[in-house]
Amino acid sequence: MPPQPALPSVHYRVEAADLHAHLFRVTLTVAAPAALQRVSLPVWIPGSYLVREFARHLQKLVATQRGACLAVDQLDKCSWQVACAPEAPLVLTYEVYAYDNSVRACWLDSRRGFFNGTGLCLRVEGQEDMLHTVELVASPAMVGWSAATALLPHAVDAHGFGTYQADGYDTLADSPVELGRFWSGEFTAGGVPHRFVVAGAAPSFDGARLLADAQRICETQIAFWHTDGGAAPHDRYVFMLNAVDDGYGGLEHRHSTALICNRRDLPRVGEPKQSEGYTTLLGLVSHEYFHTWNVKRLRPAEFAAYDYRQENYTQLLWFFEGFTSYYDDLLLRRAGLLDDAGYLRLLNKTINQVLQTPGRQVQSVAQASFDAWVKYYRQDENTPNATVSYYTKGALVALCLDLTLRGDAARAVGGAVPSLDQVMRGLWQRCAAGPMQEADVLAVLEAVAGRSLAPEIAAWVHGTDELPLAALLQSYGVEMLADPSQPAQRLGLRVAETTGIQIKAVLRGGAAEAAGFAAGDEWLGIEVSGEAWRLAKLEDLALYLGGERHCTAWIARDRRMLKLALELPAADTTARLVARDPARLAAWLSAADAPAASASALS
């Protein structure tokens, strides 16, 4: 194990102050403080682009030195300063309220604990690059608990409690910790040890299957990035999955990922068929693992050094999140965890998500990246009208580039058909050791394609015109048909139908907007041909309208009953993908593509 100095520069002792009150207690010891030592808690966590104000959960901050209490002066919403003697250790104790059951913050109750360093560990300003150690302490109330983290162990017991170390605050902040009575399994991929821990699983959980499938994903991705057989950039990896009744998401880290999923989506013993929910979970695993390369190491110049005190803006999330979203399902297909039909179903869903978002004609995907801090993570009833997702449209930009490159074998490098795979590996060669900019993407695209793709990037990334999906898919044996839309899409609505019909959003330019519907309305019924009908769900419209296209809608708004004149559009369509040429489709989806262009061509 790595040696530990006699006196760590920055040391955190983390323990449960009260499981039922959801409080962690942290004791922070700074071996050699500054005369005016500042400490601060980040306002955001890398990978989740929203100012979350983690300091709102910090309480009872006390400073001592040589056993005497010192004054703690708060400087702003997340920073404090202590005047102290530099020759003696400074000790800070505080509590953190932990009741955010997500992948982004901290959680503690009688069954499970979880934390990210950004939400729990004060940053000792001026000593961010010094050695940091974390001591995980099991309280008497945590009988049978274990700890899991990708931090390097120094003195750790069989259950994972003890001391870990990090080479700086960035590494500490990038290494979440899971605590509790979780399931654990291990496998090796590409010579790298991987661990999978699952909290909250039901007794039917098939851990062996999850391990086997995760191993296939990891092996496929390591082979994708390192076609020359080179080593992966990480020497260890930990998946931390929290299974809950209703939840979904993930957050990437350099040596680990934190995931959350619906408990019902876990694989079950004795059920070999892969459910739709389990496919979604495998896609999440694939997505976050792809980030090991794409964003954690190959990353935008704006993220070369994180500023934890404020927003860190970039226009490149369409690449780092969008291209990752393209490859997460594609690499499931290449790992043999999806067939061609299953892949097309997932792609079909992504296409319709974008085409059914009016905001795609308002905001470019580059703008969406920059505005993530104020729009993507703060969605409201107008979000679909004003924004586009850099995940979904970014994935379709990747698709269009991939098919554009593959569709012109005459411009191949070294006699091989070019592809986006080569672009990704070329960028890895060019930028993995340093920051990446859009100019790098353009340069590598040109090196692989043999021509400039700047016009395509300008139109697809910085513009709002429709993507040429149908033509490009047709070139690889997939026809994009138009099917009748579901009632909500035809009307231009997004609704919830748990108890009646609740209007969640009214889409720009739709029939519902023209009639005067508004978010928050409850749609009660309709009048048509002299009859009044109560609606239980939108599908009832076809039952009561028959061939009529005009009706009066009864809605309730702020306890008032309103009548709206509604005219249904003649038709509206949704995209449906159909494979017409399986051989051409397989040529795109298979892993059998050419090696990357030479490093000299990409430098």
XYZ file of C-alpha atoms in Angstrom:
603
model
C 0.000 0.000 0.000
C 1.194 3.589 -0.568
C 3.135 4.958 2.406
C 1.556 7.663 4.531
C 3.572 10.546 6.013
C 3.754 10.789 9.781
C 1.613 13.927 9.686
C -0.892 14.243 6.812
C -1.265 17.757 5.446
C -5.095 17.651 5.424
C -6.984 14.950 7.317
C -10.747 14.333 7.560
C -12.328 12.069 10.148
C -15.850 11.187 8.990
C -18.369 9.542 11.309
C -22.097 9.389 11.853
C -23.196 11.932 14.429
C -26.812 10.711 14.383
C -28.282 8.256 11.884
C -31.874 9.228 12.638
C -31.123 12.954 12.376
C -29.191 12.266 9.131
C -26.054 14.014 10.393
C -22.441 13.322 9.531
C -19.744 14.694 11.858
C -16.472 15.742 10.258
C -13.237 16.551 12.074
C -10.824 18.345 9.753
C -7.198 18.650 10.857
C -4.875 21.003 8.960
C -1.298 20.149 9.928
C 0.286 23.443 8.854
C -2.399 26.127 8.496
C -1.926 29.636 7.183
C -2.052 32.533 9.643
C -5.400 33.454 8.102
C -6.679 30.071 6.991
C -9.636 30.072 4.625
C -11.851 27.038 4.069
C -14.802 26.687 1.723
C -17.356 24.152 0.548
C -17.974 23.797 -3.212
C -21.231 25.165 -4.600
C -21.431 22.471 -7.325
C -20.161 18.998 -8.157
C -18.348 18.342 -11.446
C -20.521 16.435 -13.900
C -23.754 18.026 -12.674
C -23.961 21.576 -13.937
C -26.016 23.434 -11.361
C -25.073 25.591 -8.384
C -26.474 23.463 -5.545
C -25.249 25.447 -2.519
C -23.977 22.467 -0.513
C -23.013 24.824 2.326
C -26.668 25.164 3.276
C -26.376 21.773 4.977
C -23.271 22.604 7.053
C -23.745 23.485 10.733
C -21.931 23.804 14.079
C -18.560 24.803 12.618
C -16.012 25.105 15.454
C -12.257 25.793 15.274
C -9.668 24.864 17.919
C -5.899 24.972 18.204
C -3.943 23.463 21.076
C -7.320 22.794 22.711
C -8.410 26.458 22.681
C -11.387 27.694 20.686
C -10.780 30.172 17.881
C -13.129 32.602 16.194
C -14.542 31.501 12.848
C -15.489 34.363 10.525
C -17.891 33.631 7.688
C -16.831 35.491 4.556
C -19.634 34.584 2.171
C -22.230 31.869 1.535
C -19.660 29.056 1.412
C -16.366 30.381 2.865
C -14.950 30.850 6.349
C -11.691 32.198 7.774
C -9.794 31.409 10.974
C -6.909 33.438 12.442
C -4.490 30.925 13.944
C -0.843 30.089 14.682
C 0.835 28.494 11.628
C 3.116 26.313 13.776
C 0.320 24.191 15.310
C -2.395 21.980 13.762
C -5.779 23.626 13.228
C -8.811 21.440 14.003
C -12.236 22.201 12.568
C -15.316 20.204 13.548
C -18.725 20.500 11.948
C -21.856 18.580 11.015
C -23.491 18.063 7.623
C -27.168 17.277 7.189
C -27.361 14.403 4.677
C -30.794 13.604 3.285
C -30.425 13.945 -0.499
C -30.905 10.451 -1.925
C -29.248 11.255 -5.253
C -25.836 10.679 -6.812
C -24.837 14.327 -6.325
C -24.837 15.023 -2.603
C -24.928 13.214 0.771
C -27.260 10.709 2.434
C -27.409 9.090 5.857
C -30.100 7.057 7.565
C -30.347 3.881 9.627
C -29.709 1.641 6.592
C -27.301 3.461 4.306
C -24.789 6.268 4.008
C -23.329 7.971 0.964
C -21.334 11.118 0.360
C -19.427 13.091 -2.231
C -16.474 15.124 -1.031
C -17.937 18.274 -2.556
C -20.874 18.094 -0.150
C -19.001 16.982 2.963
C -15.333 18.001 2.923
C -14.327 21.615 3.392
C -11.629 22.698 0.944
C -8.506 24.030 2.680
C -7.590 26.921 0.430
C -3.920 27.092 -0.480
C -3.425 23.385 0.250
C -5.568 21.815 -2.464
C -2.577 20.001 -4.004
C -1.256 18.575 -0.732
C -1.870 15.039 0.513
C -5.429 14.534 1.789
C -6.454 11.600 3.973
C -9.948 10.458 4.921
C -10.680 8.293 7.940
C -14.020 6.467 7.751
C -15.228 5.566 11.246
C -17.954 2.995 11.950
C -20.140 4.082 14.840
C -21.722 1.496 17.200
C -25.032 2.010 15.372
C -23.478 0.864 12.081
C -23.211 -2.836 12.949
C -22.741 -4.983 9.852
C -21.981 -2.007 7.621
C -19.181 -1.863 5.069
C -17.551 0.967 3.132
C -16.707 1.180 -0.568
C -14.767 3.887 -2.435
C -12.180 4.236 -5.196
C -9.887 6.215 -2.888
C -6.545 4.488 -2.305
C -6.600 2.545 0.983
C -3.855 3.076 3.541
C -4.978 1.339 6.725
C -8.369 -0.263 6.142
C -10.119 -3.170 7.842
C -11.935 -6.078 6.177
C -15.169 -4.036 5.998
C -13.538 -1.036 4.299
C -13.435 1.264 7.319
C -10.188 3.031 8.076
C -7.903 5.539 6.365
C -7.749 6.365 2.648
C -5.643 8.932 0.862
C -5.885 11.255 -2.117
C -3.178 13.277 -3.848
C -5.234 16.450 -3.594
C -8.664 17.926 -3.083
C -9.740 17.284 -6.700
C -9.160 13.556 -6.229
C -10.985 13.570 -2.906
C -13.925 15.451 -4.426
C -13.987 12.953 -7.300
C -14.235 9.857 -5.082
C -17.686 9.195 -3.577
C -18.113 6.821 -0.635
C -20.841 4.195 -0.153
C -21.693 2.934 3.356
C -24.103 0.263 4.531
C -25.070 -3.388 4.157
C -24.658 -3.568 0.402
C -24.142 -6.431 -2.028
C -20.668 -6.559 -3.537
C -19.031 -8.413 -6.430
C -15.847 -8.146 -8.456
C -14.550 -8.822 -11.957
C -11.555 -7.958 -14.112
C -11.745 -6.179 -17.477
C -8.703 -5.262 -19.529
C -6.512 -6.326 -16.641
C -8.205 -3.723 -14.396
C -9.962 -4.818 -11.168
C -13.576 -3.644 -11.023
C -15.971 -3.749 -8.089
C -19.761 -3.449 -8.203
C -21.674 -2.612 -5.026
C -25.484 -2.514 -4.926
C -27.549 -1.034 -2.104
C -31.281 -1.601 -1.742
C -31.641 -4.671 -3.963
C -34.621 -7.009 -3.518
C -34.047 -10.721 -2.717
C -34.679 -11.594 -6.400
C -31.584 -9.666 -7.521
C -29.272 -11.639 -9.836
C -25.858 -10.243 -8.964
C -23.945 -12.765 -11.064
C -25.741 -11.621 -14.211
C -25.125 -7.936 -13.495
C -21.425 -8.648 -12.990
C -21.173 -10.639 -16.218
C -22.966 -7.976 -18.255
C -20.991 -5.112 -16.691
C -17.783 -6.986 -17.475
C -18.795 -7.276 -21.141
C -19.517 -3.540 -21.257
C -16.171 -2.643 -19.696
C -14.184 -5.008 -21.914
C -15.924 -3.653 -25.017
C -15.180 -0.060 -24.085
C -11.555 -0.676 -23.178
C -11.113 -2.411 -26.541
C -12.918 0.496 -28.269
C -10.530 3.115 -26.919
C -7.371 1.014 -27.057
C -7.436 -0.944 -30.317
C -3.654 -1.382 -30.112
C -4.036 -3.405 -26.917
C -2.769 -0.552 -24.780
C -3.626 -0.290 -21.107
C -6.696 1.488 -19.835
C -6.019 4.846 -18.142
C -7.404 3.657 -14.791
C -5.980 0.979 -12.503
C -9.193 0.352 -10.528
C -12.895 1.083 -10.813
C -15.926 0.976 -8.504
C -19.601 1.025 -9.556
C -21.844 2.204 -6.700
C -25.507 1.491 -7.479
C -28.384 2.582 -5.242
C -31.596 0.690 -6.063
C -34.737 2.601 -5.023
C -38.453 2.408 -5.702
C -38.354 5.238 -8.241
C -35.177 6.874 -9.483
C -32.676 7.028 -12.309
C -29.346 8.734 -12.881
C -25.600 8.568 -12.705
C -22.545 10.706 -12.066
C -19.135 9.925 -13.483
C -15.792 9.963 -11.670
C -12.234 9.102 -12.711
C -12.141 5.732 -10.931
C -15.795 5.167 -10.073
C -19.377 6.099 -10.748
C -22.444 6.614 -8.564
C -25.671 5.229 -10.052
C -29.316 5.131 -9.038
C -32.009 2.941 -10.601
C -35.478 1.543 -10.065
C -35.283 -1.576 -7.927
C -37.546 -3.376 -10.420
C -34.980 -2.826 -13.188
C -32.330 -5.036 -11.598
C -31.893 -8.473 -13.202
C -33.764 -11.238 -11.408
C -32.754 -14.796 -10.641
C -34.533 -17.250 -12.922
C -35.608 -14.618 -15.466
C -33.167 -14.844 -18.389
C -35.103 -12.458 -20.626
C -33.612 -8.975 -20.610
C -36.328 -6.531 -19.545
C -36.646 -3.046 -20.976
C -35.812 -1.615 -17.554
C -32.652 -3.710 -17.279
C -31.590 -2.590 -20.755
C -31.997 0.999 -19.553
C -29.815 0.222 -16.529
C -27.122 -1.338 -18.719
C -27.222 1.773 -20.899
C -26.618 3.873 -17.788
C -23.671 1.671 -16.802
C -22.298 2.012 -20.331
C -22.790 5.791 -20.359
C -21.004 6.461 -17.085
C -18.150 4.084 -17.858
C -17.582 5.785 -21.256
C -17.056 9.000 -19.293
C -13.921 7.405 -17.813
C -12.319 8.547 -21.063
C -14.725 11.150 -22.411
C -14.936 14.033 -19.896
C -12.896 12.734 -16.961
C -9.636 12.630 -18.915
C -10.463 13.901 -22.393
C -12.153 17.080 -21.184
C -12.934 20.659 -22.239
C -10.344 23.353 -21.678
C -12.764 25.123 -19.339
C -12.563 22.119 -16.979
C -8.760 21.943 -16.895
C -8.934 23.379 -13.378
C -12.303 23.388 -11.600
C -13.522 26.549 -9.926
C -15.674 25.183 -7.106
C -17.013 28.613 -6.132
C -19.054 29.343 -9.248
C -20.320 28.091 -12.595
C -17.762 26.641 -15.040
C -19.108 27.340 -18.537
C -18.408 25.362 -21.705
C -20.114 25.015 -25.097
C -18.858 21.443 -25.494
C -21.375 19.390 -23.506
C -22.935 18.388 -26.841
C -19.700 16.460 -27.383
C -18.925 15.187 -23.901
C -22.484 14.225 -22.965
C -24.047 13.921 -26.393
C -21.382 11.726 -27.975
C -21.305 9.625 -24.810
C -25.072 9.221 -25.196
C -24.547 8.020 -28.772
C -21.991 5.431 -27.788
C -23.652 4.125 -24.607
C -26.303 2.131 -26.514
C -24.115 1.488 -29.573
C -21.512 -0.218 -27.386
C -24.241 -2.292 -25.725
C -24.980 -3.555 -29.240
C -21.302 -4.298 -29.844
C -21.045 -6.045 -26.481
C -23.845 -8.382 -27.556
C -26.300 -7.004 -24.974
C -28.605 -5.567 -27.654
C -29.568 -6.857 -31.082
C -30.037 -4.586 -34.085
C -33.788 -4.303 -33.540
C -33.301 -3.368 -29.894
C -30.746 -0.734 -30.810
C -33.047 0.814 -33.406
C -35.856 1.005 -30.832
C -33.627 3.038 -28.510
C -32.415 5.254 -31.347
C -36.025 5.738 -32.470
C -36.902 6.973 -28.984
C -34.053 9.497 -29.030
C -35.050 10.798 -32.450
C -38.647 11.359 -31.385
C -37.567 13.050 -28.158
C -35.720 15.650 -30.224
C -38.305 16.010 -32.998
C -41.085 16.485 -30.443
C -39.223 19.345 -28.723
C -40.043 22.755 -30.294
C -37.020 24.227 -28.509
C -34.723 22.526 -31.039
C -35.695 25.377 -33.431
C -34.941 28.025 -30.802
C -31.686 26.957 -29.168
C -28.593 25.398 -30.720
C -27.010 22.450 -28.974
C -23.880 24.565 -28.326
C -26.064 27.164 -26.603
C -27.761 24.396 -24.644
C -24.339 23.338 -23.343
C -23.478 26.852 -22.177
C -26.925 27.382 -20.645
C -26.971 24.082 -18.720
C -26.428 25.983 -15.453
C -29.642 27.969 -15.784
C -31.840 25.882 -18.082
C -31.168 22.137 -18.290
C -31.131 21.540 -14.530
C -33.951 24.044 -13.875
C -36.649 22.761 -16.145
C -40.158 24.191 -16.066
C -43.297 24.171 -18.182
C -41.598 26.242 -20.918
C -38.456 24.125 -21.146
C -39.541 22.069 -24.201
C -40.401 25.287 -26.056
C -37.164 27.137 -25.340
C -34.403 24.537 -25.055
C -32.981 21.374 -26.552
C -31.142 18.621 -24.679
C -27.420 18.419 -25.336
C -27.721 14.733 -24.432
C -30.294 13.734 -27.051
C -29.520 16.175 -29.851
C -25.803 15.759 -29.146
C -26.271 12.018 -29.655
C -27.989 12.663 -32.989
C -25.173 14.999 -34.060
C -22.773 12.125 -33.320
C -24.985 9.779 -35.354
C -25.014 12.173 -38.312
C -21.246 12.618 -38.212
C -20.672 8.872 -37.933
C -22.905 8.067 -40.896
C -21.476 10.961 -42.915
C -17.949 9.664 -42.349
C -18.878 6.038 -43.036
C -20.827 6.975 -46.163
C -17.787 8.110 -48.101
C -15.287 5.266 -48.330
C -13.400 7.135 -51.051
C -12.023 9.522 -48.436
C -10.764 6.715 -46.197
C -7.500 7.057 -44.305
C -5.117 4.187 -44.975
C -7.635 2.406 -47.179
C -10.179 1.918 -44.391
C -13.709 3.271 -44.160
C -13.648 6.294 -41.833
C -15.946 6.476 -38.824
C -16.609 8.425 -35.671
C -14.801 5.641 -33.788
C -11.554 6.831 -35.353
C -12.363 10.423 -34.439
C -12.837 9.527 -30.789
C -9.582 7.598 -30.657
C -7.824 10.362 -32.572
C -8.987 12.932 -30.032
C -7.768 10.615 -27.271
C -4.309 10.575 -28.881
C -4.326 14.325 -29.380
C -5.890 15.679 -26.188
C -6.006 13.086 -23.389
C -2.986 14.674 -21.720
C -4.405 18.194 -21.980
C -7.552 20.265 -22.505
C -9.719 19.895 -25.607
C -11.394 22.608 -27.652
C -13.802 22.570 -30.576
C -10.863 23.285 -32.888
C -9.456 19.888 -31.915
C -12.714 18.191 -32.890
C -12.642 19.932 -36.276
C -8.979 19.034 -36.860
C -9.443 15.349 -36.108
C -12.655 15.163 -38.130
C -10.769 16.588 -41.105
C -7.861 14.173 -40.612
C -10.217 11.177 -40.571
C -12.582 12.372 -43.311
C -10.014 13.841 -45.660
C -12.037 17.045 -45.840
C -13.319 19.752 -43.543
C -16.561 19.095 -41.704
C -16.733 22.657 -40.396
C -19.929 23.348 -42.396
C -21.653 20.368 -40.760
C -20.538 21.428 -37.270
C -21.714 24.983 -37.942
C -25.137 23.786 -39.102
C -25.724 20.900 -36.702
C -24.050 22.216 -33.536
C -24.295 26.005 -33.803
C -27.479 26.169 -35.863
C -31.085 25.126 -35.375
C -31.881 23.577 -38.751
C -33.193 20.020 -38.831
C -30.587 17.255 -38.928
C -30.487 15.138 -42.136
C -31.467 12.006 -40.246
C -33.694 10.344 -42.831
C -31.185 10.589 -45.700
C -28.225 9.423 -43.624
C -30.104 6.508 -42.086
C -31.343 5.500 -45.530
C -27.728 5.211 -46.666
C -27.222 2.520 -44.040
C -30.335 0.506 -44.724
C -32.739 2.156 -42.253
C -35.913 3.864 -43.426
C -37.480 6.600 -41.303
C -41.263 6.325 -41.668
C -43.971 8.676 -40.400
C -46.632 7.169 -38.134
C -49.670 8.892 -36.594
C -48.788 10.592 -33.324
C -50.245 9.825 -29.934
C -53.005 12.222 -28.778
C -50.779 14.344 -26.549
C -48.231 14.973 -29.300
C -50.942 15.672 -31.869
C -52.438 18.309 -29.595
C -49.088 19.756 -28.542
C -49.332 18.762 -24.902
C -47.334 17.014 -22.206
C -49.611 15.604 -19.547
C -49.756 13.473 -16.419
C -52.655 11.042 -16.177
C -52.360 9.629 -12.666
C -55.600 11.239 -11.428
C -57.375 12.791 -14.368
C -55.537 14.758 -17.074
C -53.080 17.304 -15.665
C -51.425 19.631 -18.195
C -47.650 19.733 -17.567
C -46.531 21.692 -20.646
C -48.118 23.276 -23.711
C -45.895 22.959 -26.777
C -45.231 25.951 -28.992
C -47.311 26.149 -32.149
C -49.668 23.327 -31.231
C -53.447 23.049 -31.240
C -53.625 23.229 -27.441
C -51.692 26.515 -27.382
C -54.006 27.960 -30.033
C -57.015 26.966 -27.918
C -55.621 28.624 -24.787
C -54.509 25.664 -22.649
C -51.912 26.456 -19.977
C -49.606 24.434 -17.787
C -51.340 23.545 -14.539
C -54.776 23.146 -16.100
C -56.872 20.087 -15.370
C -58.704 18.870 -18.457
C -62.077 17.659 -17.289
C -64.098 16.903 -20.411
C -65.383 17.969 -23.819
C -68.580 19.019 -25.545
C -69.090 17.712 -29.065
C -72.192 17.448 -31.269
C -74.440 18.586 -28.432
C -73.119 16.014 -25.929
C -70.826 16.523 -22.942
C -68.306 13.846 -21.931
C -66.018 13.411 -18.941
C -62.422 12.554 -19.905
C -60.404 10.075 -17.843
C -57.426 9.966 -20.228
C -56.485 11.501 -23.553
C -57.196 8.298 -25.429
C -60.887 8.952 -24.693
C -60.851 11.786 -27.255
C -60.976 9.389 -30.195
C -63.877 7.561 -28.544
C -66.029 10.684 -28.120
C -64.970 12.757 -31.136
C -65.475 10.154 -33.799
C -64.760 11.993 -37.045
C -65.203 15.464 -35.553
C -62.207 17.804 -35.303
C -63.901 20.630 -33.392
C -65.006 20.508 -29.776
C -65.238 22.580 -26.613
C -62.790 21.607 -23.907
C -63.759 22.020 -20.261
C -60.762 22.771 -18.057
C -60.265 23.823 -14.431
C -57.744 26.589 -13.724
C -57.261 28.032 -10.266
C -60.631 26.474 -9.267
C -62.392 28.245 -12.146
C -64.180 26.377 -14.925
C -63.211 27.529 -18.415
C -64.453 26.541 -21.874
C -61.889 26.474 -24.706
C -62.596 26.089 -28.417
C -60.309 23.298 -29.592
C -59.583 22.325 -33.199
C -57.589 19.160 -33.737
C -54.991 19.301 -36.517
C -55.656 17.105 -39.531
C -52.639 14.938 -38.789
C -49.372 14.798 -36.933
C -46.667 12.210 -37.202
C -43.950 10.515 -35.229
C -40.850 8.839 -36.608
C -40.539 5.059 -36.876
C -37.314 3.353 -37.926
C -37.446 0.214 -40.052
C -34.430 -1.857 -41.089
C -34.602 -2.436 -44.842
C -31.072 -3.723 -45.410
C -29.767 -5.760 -42.436
C -26.334 -6.206 -43.991
C -25.748 -2.451 -44.402
C -27.120 -1.841 -40.925
C -24.746 -4.429 -39.437
C -21.823 -2.767 -41.237
C -22.548 0.379 -39.241
C -23.386 -1.211 -35.895
C -20.644 -3.840 -35.789
C -17.321 -3.290 -34.074
C -15.357 -4.290 -37.165
C -13.974 -0.919 -38.216
C -10.562 0.390 -39.090
C -7.849 1.416 -36.633
C -7.398 5.085 -35.863
C -5.517 7.364 -38.235
C -1.853 7.748 -37.424
C -0.856 10.054 -34.610
C 1.130 12.226 -37.033
C -1.994 12.884 -39.079
C -3.893 13.918 -35.958
C -1.356 16.081 -34.148
